[in-house]
Amino acid sequence: NGFGKFKVKESAAREGRNPSTGATIQIAASKKLGFTPAKAVKDKLNG
């Protein structure tokens, strides 16, 4: 009967690229916030 669930997701370290120089950079590991809406909320949004 709630709005949904928030969840912390771990993001692993990875390689990225600087678009202006083309240089490869290391992107550090971080935590990201995920949200899963409740079924009632999804049903309401989708009609």
Short mmCIF file of C-alpha atoms in Angstrom, two decimals:
data_model
loop_
_atom_site.label_atom_id
_atom_site.label_comp_id
_atom_site.label_asym_id
_atom_site.label_seq_id
_atom_site.Cartn_x
_atom_site.Cartn_y
_atom_site.Cartn_z
CA ASN A 1 0.00 0.00 0.00
CA GLY A 2 3.06 2.23 -0.25
CA PHE A 3 4.53 4.48 -2.87
CA GLY A 4 7.47 2.22 -3.71
CA LYS A 5 10.91 1.16 -2.53
CA PHE A 6 14.25 2.93 -2.59
CA LYS A 7 17.38 0.81 -2.87
CA VAL A 8 21.10 1.60 -2.79
CA LYS A 9 23.01 -0.01 -5.66
CA GLU A 10 26.77 -0.42 -5.80
CA SER A 11 28.40 0.76 -9.03
CA ALA A 12 31.76 -0.84 -9.81
CA ALA A 13 34.84 1.13 -10.85
CA ARG A 14 35.16 1.37 -14.62
CA GLU A 15 36.98 3.10 -17.45
CA GLY A 16 35.46 6.13 -19.14
CA ARG A 17 36.51 8.57 -21.81
CA ASN A 18 36.86 12.34 -21.75
CA PRO A 19 34.82 13.41 -24.80
CA SER A 20 36.79 16.60 -25.44
CA THR A 21 40.27 15.05 -25.36
CA GLY A 22 39.55 11.38 -26.03
CA ALA A 23 41.72 10.44 -23.03
CA THR A 24 40.80 7.34 -21.04
CA ILE A 25 40.00 8.04 -17.39
CA GLN A 26 39.22 5.84 -14.39
CA ILE A 27 35.74 6.32 -12.90
CA ALA A 28 35.66 5.43 -9.20
CA ALA A 29 33.20 3.00 -7.66
CA SER A 30 30.15 4.72 -6.20
CA LYS A 31 26.69 4.15 -4.78
CA LYS A 32 23.58 4.96 -6.79
CA LEU A 33 19.99 5.31 -5.69
CA GLY A 34 17.38 3.13 -7.37
CA PHE A 35 13.60 3.34 -7.04
CA THR A 36 11.00 0.66 -7.71
CA PRO A 37 7.45 2.03 -7.80
CA ALA A 38 4.64 0.05 -6.19
CA LYS A 39 2.34 -1.86 -8.52
CA ALA A 40 -0.57 0.45 -7.66
CA VAL A 41 1.48 3.50 -8.72
CA LYS A 42 2.49 1.87 -12.02
CA ASP A 43 -1.11 0.85 -12.73
CA LYS A 44 -2.33 4.40 -12.01
CA LEU A 45 0.26 5.94 -14.36
CA ASN A 46 -0.46 3.50 -17.18
CA GLY A 47 -4.23 3.87 -17.01
#
